[in-house]
Amino acid sequence: MVLFANERMDATGMGYQDQVFAQREQLLLTTARELFLAHGWEQVSVARVAEAAGIGKGTVYRHFPTKEAIYAQLVLAFSRRCLETYRQMPAEANPLLTMHRIIRRAFDLMNANRMEVQLCLHCERPEFQDRLDDAYRARFRELDQDYFDLFNGLAGEAVAGGLLKLGSVEEVHSGVETAFHGVMTRIAIGGFGACYGPETMESYFDHVADFLMAGIVGTSQDAWKRGIALCRT
Amino acid sequence: MVLFANERMDATGMGYQDQVFAQREQLLLTTARELFLAHGWEQVSVARVAEAAGIGKGTVYRHFPTKEAIYAQLVLAFSRRCLETYRQMPAEANPLLTMHRIIRRAFDLMNANRMEVQLCLHCERPEFQDRLDDAYRARFRELDQDYFDLFNGLAGEAVAGGLLKLGSVEEVHSGVETAFHGVMTRIAIGGFGACYGPETMESYFDHVADFLMAGIVGTSQDAWKRGIALCRT
DNA sequence: TGCCATCGTGACCGCTGGTCATGATGTGAC
DNA sequence: GTCACATCATGACCAGCGGTCACGATGGCA
C-alpha cells in the first residue's frame, strides 16, 4: 500500500513498513525544504534531495509522482499551518479589527517563509495545477474554500454589525485577495527595487494593512466618489 | 560589433550587416513570443525557437547571452509599451481620477498580455536579476524609476490640490504598488478558483480599481481608525 | 529454512540550456 | 576579377535535468 503525502500519519492501523515509509516521506520533505531554502528550489535537483536524505533517487518517485508534487506538498503543509494559526487567533473588539490582525499576522508569517510563498505562487498557476494529480488538486481546492470561509465568516459578522454593506462584500473580497497576492509577490520578489520602497518590510506591511482597512471602510461608504467629485484640481 | 537587444534600431550609422542582424533579432523575438504564447514559455526550448525562426541554435546565442535574456527583452519591450500608453493618456478633471483611469487601463493591458505579465513576475525575482547581465539589470532599474516618477507626478499633483496628505503618499504608494502586483499575479494565475470570484475579469478589475481609490482617499482621512472605533461589534 | 511478494535502487532515456571548433560568407585591397 | 582575411552562422557536442524500470535485496510467512 502506497501512502502518498503524509495523509493518515497516525500510527494506528499502520504496519511497521508503512510507518517506516511515512517517516521517510517526512524526512524527504524536510530535506527538500532545507535544500530549497539554501539553494533555491529551481536549482535543487531530485537526485540531490535524494542524496542528502540518504535515499536512492528512484525511491523519491515512490513517494511523489513528480518533483512538482513535492512543491505541492510543501505548499499545502505551509498553507494549512497558516490557516490553523489564523483560526486560533482570538477575536478582537470587532470583526474588522480581527481581520486587520489576521492580515497583519499573515504578512509576517509569509515574510518569514519566503520560499514557501514563492512555491505558493508557482503552484497556483493553472499550468501547474493541470499537470498535478487529481488528489493534490482537490486538496488545493479544499484549502481555497477554507480560506474563503474564513473571510466570509468575518465579513458576515461585519455586515451583521453594520460595519460593512452586504453589497460591498464582493468588492472587499477582491481588494483583500488582491492585496494578499500583492504582498506575496513582493515577498517572493524579495524586497524593493533600488529607487523606492519603505524603510523596512514591517513598515511596508503596516502600510498595506492600514491601506486595506481604509479601502474596506471606504468602499462601504462610497466616500471616495463623493469626496473626489467635490474637490477641484 | 554586436548589438544586443534592439538598442539603436534606427538605420542611421548602421552597416548592412548590422541591419540584417537587428532584423533577425526582431524576428527572433516575435517568433519566441508566438511560441511562448502558444505553448507556454517554460515548455519552449531555444532550439525550437531557432528552428521556427529558420535560424541555427547557436545563432540565437549571438543575440542573447541566455534564454532568460530573451525573457527580459520581451518584458522590457512590453513594460515600455505600457508606460508609453500611460504617459500619453489625457489628464482627467483631477489627478486621482487620472490615476484611477491609468490603473484601470493598466489592468486591461495586462489582462490582454498574460504571458508578458507572467514573465514580468518571473523577471523581477532577485534570483533572476542576479543571473542577468548588468546592461539588462540597468534597464529594469531605469523602467522602475520611470514608473515611480509617473506615480510621484500624479501623487504630487494630488497633494498640491489637497486631495492627498503628503504624509500619506508613501502608504498610498505601497497600496497601489501592492494592488498592481496582486492583479498581475491574478492575471498570471489565469483567473479564479472554483469556489469564488467575480463574474468576469472586467468586474474584478473594476472592484479592485474602486477599492484602491477608496483606500487612497480613506488613507488620507484616517477615517477607518476613527470609524471602526465608534462602531460596536 | 525456503519461498515469494514487496520495495529500494541506480543505470538508463530523452531532452534541456549552453559552448565552440569549423566552414561558409561578405569585404576591401589591388 | 580575385585573392586573403576577418567575421559570423552553425550544429555536433557537453553536463545536467526530470523521470522510468528491470533487477536484486529484503523481510515476512508457512
PDB file of N, CA and C in Angstrom, chain B residues 155-205:
ATOM      1  N   ALA B 155       0.777  61.813  -7.727  1.00  0.00           N
ATOM      2  CA  ALA B 155       0.604  61.964  -6.278  1.00  0.00           C
ATOM      3  C   ALA B 155       0.944  63.390  -5.851  1.00  0.00           C
ATOM      4  N   GLY B 156       2.000  63.925  -6.453  1.00  0.00           N
ATOM      5  CA  GLY B 156       2.388  65.306  -6.142  1.00  0.00           C
ATOM      6  C   GLY B 156       1.272  66.284  -6.469  1.00  0.00           C
ATOM      7  N   GLU B 157       0.676  66.109  -7.639  1.00  0.00           N
ATOM      8  CA  GLU B 157      -0.451  66.975  -8.016  1.00  0.00           C
ATOM      9  C   GLU B 157      -1.587  66.847  -7.017  1.00  0.00           C
ATOM     10  N   ALA B 158      -1.848  65.585  -6.624  1.00  0.00           N
ATOM     11  CA  ALA B 158      -2.939  65.356  -5.677  1.00  0.00           C
ATOM     12  C   ALA B 158      -2.666  66.047  -4.347  1.00  0.00           C
ATOM     13  N   VAL B 159      -1.434  65.994  -3.910  1.00  0.00           N
ATOM     14  CA  VAL B 159      -1.070  66.670  -2.664  1.00  0.00           C
ATOM     15  C   VAL B 159      -1.259  68.180  -2.828  1.00  0.00           C
ATOM     16  N   ALA B 160      -0.760  68.690  -3.958  1.00  0.00           N
ATOM     17  CA  ALA B 160      -0.883  70.132  -4.206  1.00  0.00           C
ATOM     18  C   ALA B 160      -2.348  70.555  -4.241  1.00  0.00           C
ATOM     19  N   GLY B 161      -3.198  69.667  -4.760  1.00  0.00           N
ATOM     20  CA  GLY B 161      -4.611  70.000  -4.853  1.00  0.00           C
ATOM     21  C   GLY B 161      -5.389  69.711  -3.580  1.00  0.00           C
ATOM     22  N   GLY B 162      -4.703  69.258  -2.558  1.00  0.00           N
ATOM     23  CA  GLY B 162      -5.367  68.996  -1.284  1.00  0.00           C
ATOM     24  C   GLY B 162      -6.146  67.693  -1.255  1.00  0.00           C
ATOM     25  N   LEU B 163      -5.924  66.837  -2.250  1.00  0.00           N
ATOM     26  CA  LEU B 163      -6.646  65.567  -2.291  1.00  0.00           C
ATOM     27  C   LEU B 163      -5.950  64.494  -1.472  1.00  0.00           C
ATOM     28  N   LEU B 164      -4.692  64.751  -1.164  1.00  0.00           N
ATOM     29  CA  LEU B 164      -3.877  63.722  -0.520  1.00  0.00           C
ATOM     30  C   LEU B 164      -2.959  64.418   0.482  1.00  0.00           C
ATOM     31  N   LYS B 165      -2.809  63.792   1.649  1.00  0.00           N
ATOM     32  CA  LYS B 165      -1.850  64.365   2.603  1.00  0.00           C
ATOM     33  C   LYS B 165      -0.443  63.924   2.207  1.00  0.00           C
ATOM     34  N   LEU B 166       0.494  64.821   2.330  1.00  0.00           N
ATOM     35  CA  LEU B 166       1.874  64.499   1.969  1.00  0.00           C
ATOM     36  C   LEU B 166       2.365  63.270   2.739  1.00  0.00           C
ATOM     37  N   GLY B 167       1.982  63.203   3.978  1.00  0.00           N
ATOM     38  CA  GLY B 167       2.430  62.093   4.811  1.00  0.00           C
ATOM     39  C   GLY B 167       1.839  60.755   4.406  1.00  0.00           C
ATOM     40  N   SER B 168       0.816  60.766   3.567  1.00  0.00           N
ATOM     41  CA  SER B 168       0.167  59.512   3.170  1.00  0.00           C
ATOM     42  C   SER B 168       0.698  58.959   1.856  1.00  0.00           C
ATOM     43  N   VAL B 169       1.525  59.759   1.184  1.00  0.00           N
ATOM     44  CA  VAL B 169       1.958  59.362  -0.160  1.00  0.00           C
ATOM     45  C   VAL B 169       2.654  58.000  -0.133  1.00  0.00           C
ATOM     46  N   GLU B 170       3.516  57.806   0.844  1.00  0.00           N
ATOM     47  CA  GLU B 170       4.251  56.537   0.876  1.00  0.00           C
ATOM     48  C   GLU B 170       3.296  55.361   1.104  1.00  0.00           C
ATOM     49  N   GLU B 171       2.348  55.562   2.030  1.00  0.00           N
ATOM     50  CA  GLU B 171       1.382  54.487   2.285  1.00  0.00           C
ATOM     51  C   GLU B 171       0.545  54.206   1.042  1.00  0.00           C
ATOM     52  N   VAL B 172       0.132  55.267   0.370  1.00  0.00           N
ATOM     53  CA  VAL B 172      -0.647  55.086  -0.851  1.00  0.00           C
ATOM     54  C   VAL B 172       0.179  54.370  -1.905  1.00  0.00           C
ATOM     55  N   HIS B 173       1.436  54.744  -2.010  1.00  0.00           N
ATOM     56  CA  HIS B 173       2.287  54.058  -2.982  1.00  0.00           C
ATOM     57  C   HIS B 173       2.379  52.576  -2.670  1.00  0.00           C
ATOM     58  N   SER B 174       2.579  52.262  -1.416  1.00  0.00           N
ATOM     59  CA  SER B 174       2.621  50.850  -1.027  1.00  0.00           C
ATOM     60  C   SER B 174       1.339  50.148  -1.437  1.00  0.00           C
ATOM     61  N   GLY B 175       0.208  50.790  -1.179  1.00  0.00           N
ATOM     62  CA  GLY B 175      -1.073  50.180  -1.506  1.00  0.00           C
ATOM     63  C   GLY B 175      -1.256  49.977  -2.992  1.00  0.00           C
ATOM     64  N   VAL B 176      -0.965  51.017  -3.755  1.00  0.00           N
ATOM     65  CA  VAL B 176      -1.144  50.929  -5.206  1.00  0.00           C
ATOM     66  C   VAL B 176      -0.208  49.886  -5.800  1.00  0.00           C
ATOM     67  N   GLU B 177       1.015  49.942  -5.365  1.00  0.00           N
ATOM     68  CA  GLU B 177       2.022  49.022  -5.893  1.00  0.00           C
ATOM     69  C   GLU B 177       1.629  47.577  -5.566  1.00  0.00           C
ATOM     70  N   THR B 178       1.150  47.387  -4.359  1.00  0.00           N
ATOM     71  CA  THR B 178       0.741  46.048  -3.938  1.00  0.00           C
ATOM     72  C   THR B 178      -0.461  45.554  -4.747  1.00  0.00           C
ATOM     73  N   ALA B 179      -1.423  46.435  -4.946  1.00  0.00           N
ATOM     74  CA  ALA B 179      -2.604  46.040  -5.726  1.00  0.00           C
ATOM     75  C   ALA B 179      -2.193  45.683  -7.154  1.00  0.00           C
ATOM     76  N   PHE B 180      -1.254  46.466  -7.685  1.00  0.00           N
ATOM     77  CA  PHE B 180      -0.750  46.160  -9.021  1.00  0.00           C
ATOM     78  C   PHE B 180      -0.193  44.746  -9.080  1.00  0.00           C
ATOM     79  N   HIS B 181       0.677  44.457  -8.152  1.00  0.00           N
ATOM     80  CA  HIS B 181       1.263  43.116  -8.142  1.00  0.00           C
ATOM     81  C   HIS B 181       0.205  42.047  -7.908  1.00  0.00           C
ATOM     82  N   GLY B 182      -0.781  42.393  -7.088  1.00  0.00           N
ATOM     83  CA  GLY B 182      -1.853  41.443  -6.840  1.00  0.00           C
ATOM     84  C   GLY B 182      -2.624  41.125  -8.105  1.00  0.00           C
ATOM     85  N   VAL B 183      -2.947  42.155  -8.851  1.00  0.00           N
ATOM     86  CA  VAL B 183      -3.685  41.945 -10.095  1.00  0.00           C
ATOM     87  C   VAL B 183      -2.809  41.206 -11.109  1.00  0.00           C
ATOM     88  N   MET B 184      -1.538  41.582 -11.168  1.00  0.00           N
ATOM     89  CA  MET B 184      -0.630  40.868 -12.068  1.00  0.00           C
ATOM     90  C   MET B 184      -0.621  39.384 -11.730  1.00  0.00           C
ATOM     91  N   THR B 185      -0.533  39.097 -10.457  1.00  0.00           N
ATOM     92  CA  THR B 185      -0.497  37.698 -10.042  1.00  0.00           C
ATOM     93  C   THR B 185      -1.801  36.988 -10.399  1.00  0.00           C
ATOM     94  N   ARG B 186      -2.913  37.693 -10.175  1.00  0.00           N
ATOM     95  CA  ARG B 186      -4.208  37.100 -10.533  1.00  0.00           C
ATOM     96  C   ARG B 186      -4.263  36.790 -12.026  1.00  0.00           C
ATOM     97  N   ILE B 187      -3.778  37.714 -12.821  1.00  0.00           N
ATOM     98  CA  ILE B 187      -3.759  37.503 -14.269  1.00  0.00           C
ATOM     99  C   ILE B 187      -2.821  36.350 -14.621  1.00  0.00           C
ATOM    100  N   ALA B 188      -1.657  36.361 -13.989  1.00  0.00           N
ATOM    101  CA  ALA B 188      -0.682  35.302 -14.257  1.00  0.00           C
ATOM    102  C   ALA B 188      -1.263  33.944 -13.889  1.00  0.00           C
ATOM    103  N   ILE B 189      -1.974  33.906 -12.773  1.00  0.00           N
ATOM    104  CA  ILE B 189      -2.600  32.652 -12.343  1.00  0.00           C
ATOM    105  C   ILE B 189      -3.655  32.231 -13.358  1.00  0.00           C
ATOM    106  N   GLY B 190      -4.297  33.206 -13.952  1.00  0.00           N
ATOM    107  CA  GLY B 190      -5.198  32.883 -15.048  1.00  0.00           C
ATOM    108  C   GLY B 190      -6.652  32.800 -14.643  1.00  0.00           C
ATOM    109  N   GLY B 191      -7.064  33.577 -13.650  1.00  0.00           N
ATOM    110  CA  GLY B 191      -8.478  33.587 -13.274  1.00  0.00           C
ATOM    111  C   GLY B 191      -8.672  33.260 -11.818  1.00  0.00           C
ATOM    112  N   PHE B 192      -9.809  32.713 -11.513  1.00  0.00           N
ATOM    113  CA  PHE B 192     -10.156  32.457 -10.125  1.00  0.00           C
ATOM    114  C   PHE B 192     -10.373  30.980  -9.863  1.00  0.00           C
ATOM    115  N   GLY B 193     -10.284  30.613  -8.605  1.00  0.00           N
ATOM    116  CA  GLY B 193     -10.538  29.230  -8.223  1.00  0.00           C
ATOM    117  C   GLY B 193     -11.997  28.865  -8.447  1.00  0.00           C
ATOM    118  N   ALA B 194     -12.291  27.616  -8.145  1.00  0.00           N
ATOM    119  CA  ALA B 194     -13.639  27.115  -8.425  1.00  0.00           C
ATOM    120  C   ALA B 194     -14.678  27.711  -7.482  1.00  0.00           C
ATOM    121  N   CYS B 195     -14.252  28.041  -6.242  1.00  0.00           N
ATOM    122  CA  CYS B 195     -15.236  28.308  -5.211  1.00  0.00           C
ATOM    123  C   CYS B 195     -15.619  29.774  -5.036  1.00  0.00           C
ATOM    124  N   TYR B 196     -14.949  30.679  -5.734  1.00  0.00           N
ATOM    125  CA  TYR B 196     -15.293  32.089  -5.563  1.00  0.00           C
ATOM    126  C   TYR B 196     -14.802  32.879  -6.766  1.00  0.00           C
ATOM    127  N   GLY B 197     -14.976  34.175  -6.679  1.00  0.00           N
ATOM    128  CA  GLY B 197     -14.509  35.048  -7.744  1.00  0.00           C
ATOM    129  C   GLY B 197     -15.656  35.741  -8.438  1.00  0.00           C
ATOM    130  N   PRO B 198     -15.384  36.933  -8.958  1.00  0.00           N
ATOM    131  CA  PRO B 198     -16.430  37.703  -9.645  1.00  0.00           C
ATOM    132  C   PRO B 198     -16.819  37.036 -10.961  1.00  0.00           C
ATOM    133  N   GLU B 199     -17.901  37.549 -11.537  1.00  0.00           N
ATOM    134  CA  GLU B 199     -18.401  37.010 -12.800  1.00  0.00           C
ATOM    135  C   GLU B 199     -17.330  37.051 -13.887  1.00  0.00           C
ATOM    136  N   THR B 200     -16.766  38.217 -14.084  1.00  0.00           N
ATOM    137  CA  THR B 200     -15.786  38.392 -15.160  1.00  0.00           C
ATOM    138  C   THR B 200     -14.536  39.071 -14.630  1.00  0.00           C
ATOM    139  N   MET B 201     -13.465  38.963 -15.399  1.00  0.00           N
ATOM    140  CA  MET B 201     -12.245  39.667 -15.040  1.00  0.00           C
ATOM    141  C   MET B 201     -12.503  41.175 -15.014  1.00  0.00           C
ATOM    142  N   GLU B 202     -13.305  41.657 -15.939  1.00  0.00           N
ATOM    143  CA  GLU B 202     -13.569  43.104 -16.016  1.00  0.00           C
ATOM    144  C   GLU B 202     -14.191  43.609 -14.713  1.00  0.00           C
ATOM    145  N   SER B 203     -15.178  42.879 -14.202  1.00  0.00           N
ATOM    146  CA  SER B 203     -15.807  43.364 -12.974  1.00  0.00           C
ATOM    147  C   SER B 203     -14.818  43.254 -11.813  1.00  0.00           C
ATOM    148  N   TYR B 204     -13.955  42.238 -11.857  1.00  0.00           N
ATOM    149  CA  TYR B 204     -12.899  42.134 -10.842  1.00  0.00           C
ATOM    150  C   TYR B 204     -11.999  43.366 -10.883  1.00  0.00           C
ATOM    151  N   PHE B 205     -11.599  43.742 -12.106  1.00  0.00           N
ATOM    152  CA  PHE B 205     -10.741  44.921 -12.250  1.00  0.00           C
ATOM    153  C   PHE B 205     -11.448  46.166 -11.731  1.00  0.00           C
TER     154      PHE B 205
END
